[in-house]
GROMACS .gro file of C-alpha atoms in nm:
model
  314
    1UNK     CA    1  12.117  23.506  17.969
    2UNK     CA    2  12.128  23.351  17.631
    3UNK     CA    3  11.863  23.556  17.413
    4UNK     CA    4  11.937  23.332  17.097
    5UNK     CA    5  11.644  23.194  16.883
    6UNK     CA    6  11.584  22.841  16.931
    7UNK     CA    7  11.489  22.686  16.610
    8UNK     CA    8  11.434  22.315  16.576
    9UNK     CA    9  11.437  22.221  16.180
   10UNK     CA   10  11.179  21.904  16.077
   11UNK     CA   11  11.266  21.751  15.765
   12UNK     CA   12  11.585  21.831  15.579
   13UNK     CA   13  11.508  21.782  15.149
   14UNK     CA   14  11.549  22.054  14.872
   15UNK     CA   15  11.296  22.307  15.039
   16UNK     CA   16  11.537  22.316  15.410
   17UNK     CA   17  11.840  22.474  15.189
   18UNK     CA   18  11.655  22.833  15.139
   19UNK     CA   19  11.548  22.813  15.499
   20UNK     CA   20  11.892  22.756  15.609
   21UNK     CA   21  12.020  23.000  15.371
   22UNK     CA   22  11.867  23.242  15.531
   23UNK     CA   23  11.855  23.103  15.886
   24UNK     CA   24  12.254  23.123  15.905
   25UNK     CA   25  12.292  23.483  15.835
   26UNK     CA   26  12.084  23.593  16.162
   27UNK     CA   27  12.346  23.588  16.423
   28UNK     CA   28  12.044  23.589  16.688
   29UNK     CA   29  11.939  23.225  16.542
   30UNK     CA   30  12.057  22.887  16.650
   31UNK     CA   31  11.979  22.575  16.586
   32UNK     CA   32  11.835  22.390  16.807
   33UNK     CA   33  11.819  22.036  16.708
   34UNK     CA   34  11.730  21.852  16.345
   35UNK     CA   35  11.457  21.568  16.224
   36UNK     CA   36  11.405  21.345  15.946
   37UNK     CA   37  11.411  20.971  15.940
   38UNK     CA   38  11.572  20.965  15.588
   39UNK     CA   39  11.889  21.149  15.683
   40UNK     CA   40  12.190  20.996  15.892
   41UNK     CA   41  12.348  21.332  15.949
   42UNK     CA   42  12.202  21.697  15.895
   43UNK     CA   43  12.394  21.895  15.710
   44UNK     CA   44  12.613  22.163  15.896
   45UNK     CA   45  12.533  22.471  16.049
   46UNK     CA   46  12.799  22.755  16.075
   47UNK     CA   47  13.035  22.475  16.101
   48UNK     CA   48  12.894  22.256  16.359
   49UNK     CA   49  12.621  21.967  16.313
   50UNK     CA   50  12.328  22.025  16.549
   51UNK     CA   51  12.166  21.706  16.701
   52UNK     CA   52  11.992  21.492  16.489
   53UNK     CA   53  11.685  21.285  16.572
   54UNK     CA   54  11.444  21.061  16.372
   55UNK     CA   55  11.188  21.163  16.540
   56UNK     CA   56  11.015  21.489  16.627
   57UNK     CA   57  10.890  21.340  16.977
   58UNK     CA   58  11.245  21.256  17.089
   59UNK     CA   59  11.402  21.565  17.023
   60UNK     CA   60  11.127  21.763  17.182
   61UNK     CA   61  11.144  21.538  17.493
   62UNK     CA   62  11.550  21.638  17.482
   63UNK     CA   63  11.535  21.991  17.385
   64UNK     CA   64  11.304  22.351  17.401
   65UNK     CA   65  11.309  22.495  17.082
   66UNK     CA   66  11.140  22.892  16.977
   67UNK     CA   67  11.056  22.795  16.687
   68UNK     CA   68  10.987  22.448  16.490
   69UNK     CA   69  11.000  22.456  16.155
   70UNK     CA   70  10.850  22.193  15.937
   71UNK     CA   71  10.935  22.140  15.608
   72UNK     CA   72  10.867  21.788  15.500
   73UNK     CA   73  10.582  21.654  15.245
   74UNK     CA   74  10.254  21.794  15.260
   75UNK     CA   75  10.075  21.497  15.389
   76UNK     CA   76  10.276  21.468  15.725
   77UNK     CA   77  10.226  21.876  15.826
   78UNK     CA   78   9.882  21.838  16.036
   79UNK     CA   79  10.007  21.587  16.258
   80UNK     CA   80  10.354  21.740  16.294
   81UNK     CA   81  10.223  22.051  16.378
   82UNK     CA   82   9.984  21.938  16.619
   83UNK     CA   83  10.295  21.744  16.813
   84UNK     CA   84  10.451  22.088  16.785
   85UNK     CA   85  10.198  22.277  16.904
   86UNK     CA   86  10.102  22.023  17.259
   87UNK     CA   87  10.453  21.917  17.331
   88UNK     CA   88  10.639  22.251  17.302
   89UNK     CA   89  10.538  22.637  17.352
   90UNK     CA   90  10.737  22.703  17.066
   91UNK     CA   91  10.593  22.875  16.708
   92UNK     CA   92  10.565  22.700  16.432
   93UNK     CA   93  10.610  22.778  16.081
   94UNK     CA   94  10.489  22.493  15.857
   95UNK     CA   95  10.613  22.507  15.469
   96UNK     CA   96  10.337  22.594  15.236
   97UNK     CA   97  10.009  22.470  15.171
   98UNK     CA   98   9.963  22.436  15.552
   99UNK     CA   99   9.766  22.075  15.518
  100UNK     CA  100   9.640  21.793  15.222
  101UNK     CA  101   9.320  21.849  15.302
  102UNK     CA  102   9.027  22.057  15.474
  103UNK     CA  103   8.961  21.784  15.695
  104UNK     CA  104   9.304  21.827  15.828
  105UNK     CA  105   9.218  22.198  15.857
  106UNK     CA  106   8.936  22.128  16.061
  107UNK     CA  107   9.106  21.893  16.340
  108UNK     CA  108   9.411  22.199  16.342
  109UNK     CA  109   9.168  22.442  16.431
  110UNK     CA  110   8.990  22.216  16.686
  111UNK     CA  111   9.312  22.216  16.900
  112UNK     CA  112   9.255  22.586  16.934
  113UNK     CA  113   9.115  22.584  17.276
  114UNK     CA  114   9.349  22.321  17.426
  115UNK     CA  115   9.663  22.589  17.263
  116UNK     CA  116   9.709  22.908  17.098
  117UNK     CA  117   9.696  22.757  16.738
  118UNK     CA  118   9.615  23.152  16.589
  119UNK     CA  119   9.900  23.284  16.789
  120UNK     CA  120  10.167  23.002  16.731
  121UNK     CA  121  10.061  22.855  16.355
  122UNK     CA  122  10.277  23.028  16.068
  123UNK     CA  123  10.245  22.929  15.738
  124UNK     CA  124  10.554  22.962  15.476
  125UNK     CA  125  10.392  23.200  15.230
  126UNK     CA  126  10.725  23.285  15.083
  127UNK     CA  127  10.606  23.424  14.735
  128UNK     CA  128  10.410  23.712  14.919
  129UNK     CA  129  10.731  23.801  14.977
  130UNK     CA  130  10.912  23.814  14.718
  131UNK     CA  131  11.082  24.112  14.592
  132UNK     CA  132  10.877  24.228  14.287
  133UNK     CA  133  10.559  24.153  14.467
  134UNK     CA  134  10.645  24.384  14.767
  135UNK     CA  135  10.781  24.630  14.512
  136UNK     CA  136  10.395  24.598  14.288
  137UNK     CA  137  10.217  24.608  14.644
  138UNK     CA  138  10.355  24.969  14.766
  139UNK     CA  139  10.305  25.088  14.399
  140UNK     CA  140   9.947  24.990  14.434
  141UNK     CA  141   9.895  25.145  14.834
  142UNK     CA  142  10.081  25.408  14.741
  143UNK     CA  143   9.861  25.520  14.472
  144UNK     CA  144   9.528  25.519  14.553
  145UNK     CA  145   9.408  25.748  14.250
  146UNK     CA  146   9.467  25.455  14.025
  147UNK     CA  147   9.190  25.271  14.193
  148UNK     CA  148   9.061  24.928  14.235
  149UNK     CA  149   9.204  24.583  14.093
  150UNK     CA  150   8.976  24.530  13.853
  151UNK     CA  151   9.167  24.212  13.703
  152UNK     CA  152   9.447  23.956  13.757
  153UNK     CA  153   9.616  23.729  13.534
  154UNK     CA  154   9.850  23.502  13.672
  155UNK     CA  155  10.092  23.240  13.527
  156UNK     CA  156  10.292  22.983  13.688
  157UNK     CA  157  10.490  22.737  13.482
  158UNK     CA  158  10.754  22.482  13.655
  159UNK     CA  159  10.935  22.251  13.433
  160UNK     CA  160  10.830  21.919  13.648
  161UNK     CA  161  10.743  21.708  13.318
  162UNK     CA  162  11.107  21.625  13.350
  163UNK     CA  163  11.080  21.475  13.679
  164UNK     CA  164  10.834  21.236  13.568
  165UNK     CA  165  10.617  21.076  13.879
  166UNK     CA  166  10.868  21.175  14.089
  167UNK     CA  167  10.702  21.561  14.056
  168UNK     CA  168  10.362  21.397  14.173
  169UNK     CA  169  10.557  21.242  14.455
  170UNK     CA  170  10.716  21.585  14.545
  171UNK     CA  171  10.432  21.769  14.453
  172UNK     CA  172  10.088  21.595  14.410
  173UNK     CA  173   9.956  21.839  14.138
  174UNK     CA  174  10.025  22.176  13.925
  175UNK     CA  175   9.757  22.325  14.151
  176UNK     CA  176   9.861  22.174  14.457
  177UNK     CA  177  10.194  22.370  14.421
  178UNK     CA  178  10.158  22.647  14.254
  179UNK     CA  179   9.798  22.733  14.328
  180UNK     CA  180   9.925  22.804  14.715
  181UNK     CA  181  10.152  23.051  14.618
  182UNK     CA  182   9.898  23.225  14.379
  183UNK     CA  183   9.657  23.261  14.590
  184UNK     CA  184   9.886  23.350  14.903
  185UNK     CA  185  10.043  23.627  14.632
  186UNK     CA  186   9.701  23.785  14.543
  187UNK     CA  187   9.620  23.810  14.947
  188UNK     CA  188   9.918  24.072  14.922
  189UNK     CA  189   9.697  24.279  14.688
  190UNK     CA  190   9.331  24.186  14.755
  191UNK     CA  191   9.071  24.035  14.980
  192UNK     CA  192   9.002  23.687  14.830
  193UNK     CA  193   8.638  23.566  14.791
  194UNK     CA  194   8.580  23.269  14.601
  195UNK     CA  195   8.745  23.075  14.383
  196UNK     CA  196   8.482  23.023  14.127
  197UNK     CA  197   8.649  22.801  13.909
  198UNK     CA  198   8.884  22.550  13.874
  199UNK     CA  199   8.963  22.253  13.604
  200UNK     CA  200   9.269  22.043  13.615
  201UNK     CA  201   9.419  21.935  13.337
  202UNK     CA  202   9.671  21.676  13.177
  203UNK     CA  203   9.668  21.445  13.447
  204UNK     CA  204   9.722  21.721  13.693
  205UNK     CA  205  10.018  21.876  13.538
  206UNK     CA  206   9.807  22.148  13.429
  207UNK     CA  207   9.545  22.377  13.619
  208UNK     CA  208   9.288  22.653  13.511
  209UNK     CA  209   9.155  22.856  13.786
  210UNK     CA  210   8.911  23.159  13.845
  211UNK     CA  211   8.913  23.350  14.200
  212UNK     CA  212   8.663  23.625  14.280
  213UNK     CA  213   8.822  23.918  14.545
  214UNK     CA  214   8.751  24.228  14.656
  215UNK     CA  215   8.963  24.558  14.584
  216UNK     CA  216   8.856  24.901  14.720
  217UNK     CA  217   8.537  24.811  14.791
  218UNK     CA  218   8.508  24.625  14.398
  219UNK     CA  219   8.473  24.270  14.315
  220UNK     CA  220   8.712  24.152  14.089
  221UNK     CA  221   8.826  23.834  13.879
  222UNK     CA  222   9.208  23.647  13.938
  223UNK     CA  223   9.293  23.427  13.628
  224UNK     CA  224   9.513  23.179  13.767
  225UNK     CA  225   9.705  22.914  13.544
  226UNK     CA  226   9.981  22.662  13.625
  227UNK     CA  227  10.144  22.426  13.462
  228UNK     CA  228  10.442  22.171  13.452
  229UNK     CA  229  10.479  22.160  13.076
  230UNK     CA  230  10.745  22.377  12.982
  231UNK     CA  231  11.103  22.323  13.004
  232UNK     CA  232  11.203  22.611  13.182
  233UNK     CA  233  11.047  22.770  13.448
  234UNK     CA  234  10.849  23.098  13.358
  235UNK     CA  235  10.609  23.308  13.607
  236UNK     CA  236  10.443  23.657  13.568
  237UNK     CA  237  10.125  23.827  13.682
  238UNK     CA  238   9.931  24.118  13.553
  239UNK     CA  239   9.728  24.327  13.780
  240UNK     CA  240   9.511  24.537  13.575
  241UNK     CA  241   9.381  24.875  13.741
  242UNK     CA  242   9.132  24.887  13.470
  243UNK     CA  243   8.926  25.244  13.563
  244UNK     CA  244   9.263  25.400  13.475
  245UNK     CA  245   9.385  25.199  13.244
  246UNK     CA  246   9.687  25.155  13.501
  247UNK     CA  247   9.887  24.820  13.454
  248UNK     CA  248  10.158  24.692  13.714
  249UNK     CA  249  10.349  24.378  13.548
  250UNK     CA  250  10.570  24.123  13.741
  251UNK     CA  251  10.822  23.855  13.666
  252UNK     CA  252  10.829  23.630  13.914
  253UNK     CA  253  11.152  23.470  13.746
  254UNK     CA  254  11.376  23.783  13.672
  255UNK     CA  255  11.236  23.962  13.983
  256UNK     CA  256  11.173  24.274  13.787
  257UNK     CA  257  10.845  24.495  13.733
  258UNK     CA  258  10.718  24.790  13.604
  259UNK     CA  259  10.430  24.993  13.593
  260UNK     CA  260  10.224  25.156  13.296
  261UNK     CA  261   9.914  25.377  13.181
  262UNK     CA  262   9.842  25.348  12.778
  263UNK     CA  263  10.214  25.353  12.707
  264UNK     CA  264  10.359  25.574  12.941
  265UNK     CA  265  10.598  25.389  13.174
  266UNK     CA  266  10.523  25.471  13.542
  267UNK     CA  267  10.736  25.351  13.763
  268UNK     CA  268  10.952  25.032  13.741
  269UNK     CA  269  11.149  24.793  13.954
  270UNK     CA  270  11.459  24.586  13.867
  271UNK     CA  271  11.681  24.289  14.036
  272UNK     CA  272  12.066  24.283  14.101
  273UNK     CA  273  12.084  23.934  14.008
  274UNK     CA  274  12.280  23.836  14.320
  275UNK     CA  275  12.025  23.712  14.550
  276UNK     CA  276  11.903  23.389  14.426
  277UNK     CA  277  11.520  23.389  14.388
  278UNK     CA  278  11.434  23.180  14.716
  279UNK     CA  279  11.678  23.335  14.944
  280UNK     CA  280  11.530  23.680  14.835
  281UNK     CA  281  11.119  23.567  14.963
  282UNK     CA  282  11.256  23.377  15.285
  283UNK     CA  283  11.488  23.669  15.397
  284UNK     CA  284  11.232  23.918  15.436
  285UNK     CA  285  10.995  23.593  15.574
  286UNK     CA  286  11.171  23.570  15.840
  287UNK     CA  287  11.256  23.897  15.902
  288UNK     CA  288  10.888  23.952  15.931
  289UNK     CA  289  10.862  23.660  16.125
  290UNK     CA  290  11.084  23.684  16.392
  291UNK     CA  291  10.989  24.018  16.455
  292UNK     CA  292  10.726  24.080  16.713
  293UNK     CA  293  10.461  24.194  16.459
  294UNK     CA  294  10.463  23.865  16.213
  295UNK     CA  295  10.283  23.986  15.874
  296UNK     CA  296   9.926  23.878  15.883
  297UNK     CA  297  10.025  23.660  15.538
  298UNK     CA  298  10.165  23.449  15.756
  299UNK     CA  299   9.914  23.409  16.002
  300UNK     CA  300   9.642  23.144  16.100
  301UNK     CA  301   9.370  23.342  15.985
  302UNK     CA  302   9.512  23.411  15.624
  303UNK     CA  303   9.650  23.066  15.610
  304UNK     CA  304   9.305  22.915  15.663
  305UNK     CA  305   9.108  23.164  15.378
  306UNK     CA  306   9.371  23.045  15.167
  307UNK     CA  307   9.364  22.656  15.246
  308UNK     CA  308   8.969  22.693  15.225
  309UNK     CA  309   9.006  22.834  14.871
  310UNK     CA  310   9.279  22.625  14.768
  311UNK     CA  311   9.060  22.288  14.830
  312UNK     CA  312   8.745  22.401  14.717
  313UNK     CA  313   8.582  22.272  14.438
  314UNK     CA  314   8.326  22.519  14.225
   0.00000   0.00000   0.00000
């Protein structure tokens, strides 16, 4: 019997290259079959082209796929998924933020009692993955004496100016982006709450944004701010264990952390530089995911909190 996973690949732009990065070092993965309307071939896969289709539709009317994985603009993810989800029993991992809008939300989890949407809905949180947030997480579990999160400051900066409108084509806003993956990082640590404020700024380049969580039974405050104005990418958060004056620092960019009480270094984590930065959050993603346990991070349930706080507006 062939016990390969069937993966079917939807859209095929920038974000596809990590996941196939990743997919073609599992020898247990295959791939299935390839859509987007923009390309006239897909790009090869361990030497051999996979069928290509223009439409989702016609290749799941030619082929059963495991898993469908959907990694085109933002807009087009509810009703992709939800063609996914009826016309296949296949999972589905959708690239981060799951959907536009909450109204989009709403009519995916409506289509819960016609199919398993909780059980078959994965959501691309790839920076909960990432190696100096894993590495800050089992600091933090595995030291319970340094208590609660008391405060987090985040800071994302991605050098879109450059792009012009083509990053509000790609991207729709600094929040839009970024604010997925700072909120889907902080629901490594924490229970988010609320976000309790948010103000976007320079045209939507820029983003301010306040999210209340729980931590050991504490309520805490994120700081969360994003922006495209910078001309090299730069991202770091600081989670502040403040009853013992415990720090745990991360660069997001260099992959490195360490952790710190009133000048005495702790513990601290470094990167081999050989693993480029996306490769190193989808390998353990999908690890994770094609396991049989999927991390909750990924799941539904997670994906909605997130999507809920993402859109609302204080």
């Amino acid at each position: 019997m062939d016990d390969r996973i069937r993966v079917g690949f939807v859209g095929l732009g920038i974000t596809s290259r990590s996941h196939f990065a990743v997919l073609e070092q599992r020898p247990e993965v295959a791939l299935e079959f390839a859509v987007d309307p923009k390309v006239t071939e897909p790009p090869a896969f361990r030497g051999t082209t996979p069928p290509h289709y223009r439409d989702l539709a016609e290749a799941l009317d030619a082929h059963r796929a495991d898993l469908i994985v959907i990694a085109t603009p933002t807009q087009t993810h509810e009703e992709l998924a939800a063609q996914a989800l009826t016309a296949s029993s296949a999972r589905v991992l959708v690239e981060k933020p799951l959907v536009h809008d909450l109204a989009a939300l709403t009519r995916l989890r409506a289509l819960d009692g016609e199919v398993d949407v909780r059980g078959r809905v994965f959501t691309a949180h790839h920076f909960a993955f990432a190696p100096e947030v894993r590495w800050a997480a089992e600091q933090i579990a595995a030291h319970p004496e340094w208590g609660p999160i008391t405060r987090v400051t985040s800071a994302f900066y991605d050098p879109y100016v450059l792009r012009g409108e083509q990053a509000f084509a790609s991207y729709v806003s600094s929040w839009m982006d970024s604010g997925v993956n700072q909120l889907s990082m902080l629901a490594r640590f924490v229970e988010p709450v609320a976000l309790t404020s948010l103000s976007e700024m320079d045209g939507g380049a820029s983003a301010w944004a306040t999210c209340e969580y729980r931590s050991r039974g504490r309520i805490g405050l994120a700081s969360l701010r994003s922006s495209w104005l910078t001309g090299e990418s730069s991202k770091g958060t600081t989670f502040t264990l403040g009853e013992t004056d415990v720090e745990v620092v991360v660069d997001h960019t260099a992959n490195t952390g360490f952790a710190a009480r009133t000048g005495t270094l702790l513990a601290a984590y470094g990167h081999d530089g050989r693993t480029p930065r996306k490769t190193a959050r989808h390998r353990p993603l999908y690890e994770s995911l094609l396991s049989g346990a999927p991390d909750p991070v990924l799941g539904f349930d997670t994906t909605v909190t997130i999507t809920e706080l993402h859109h609302s507006r204080p």
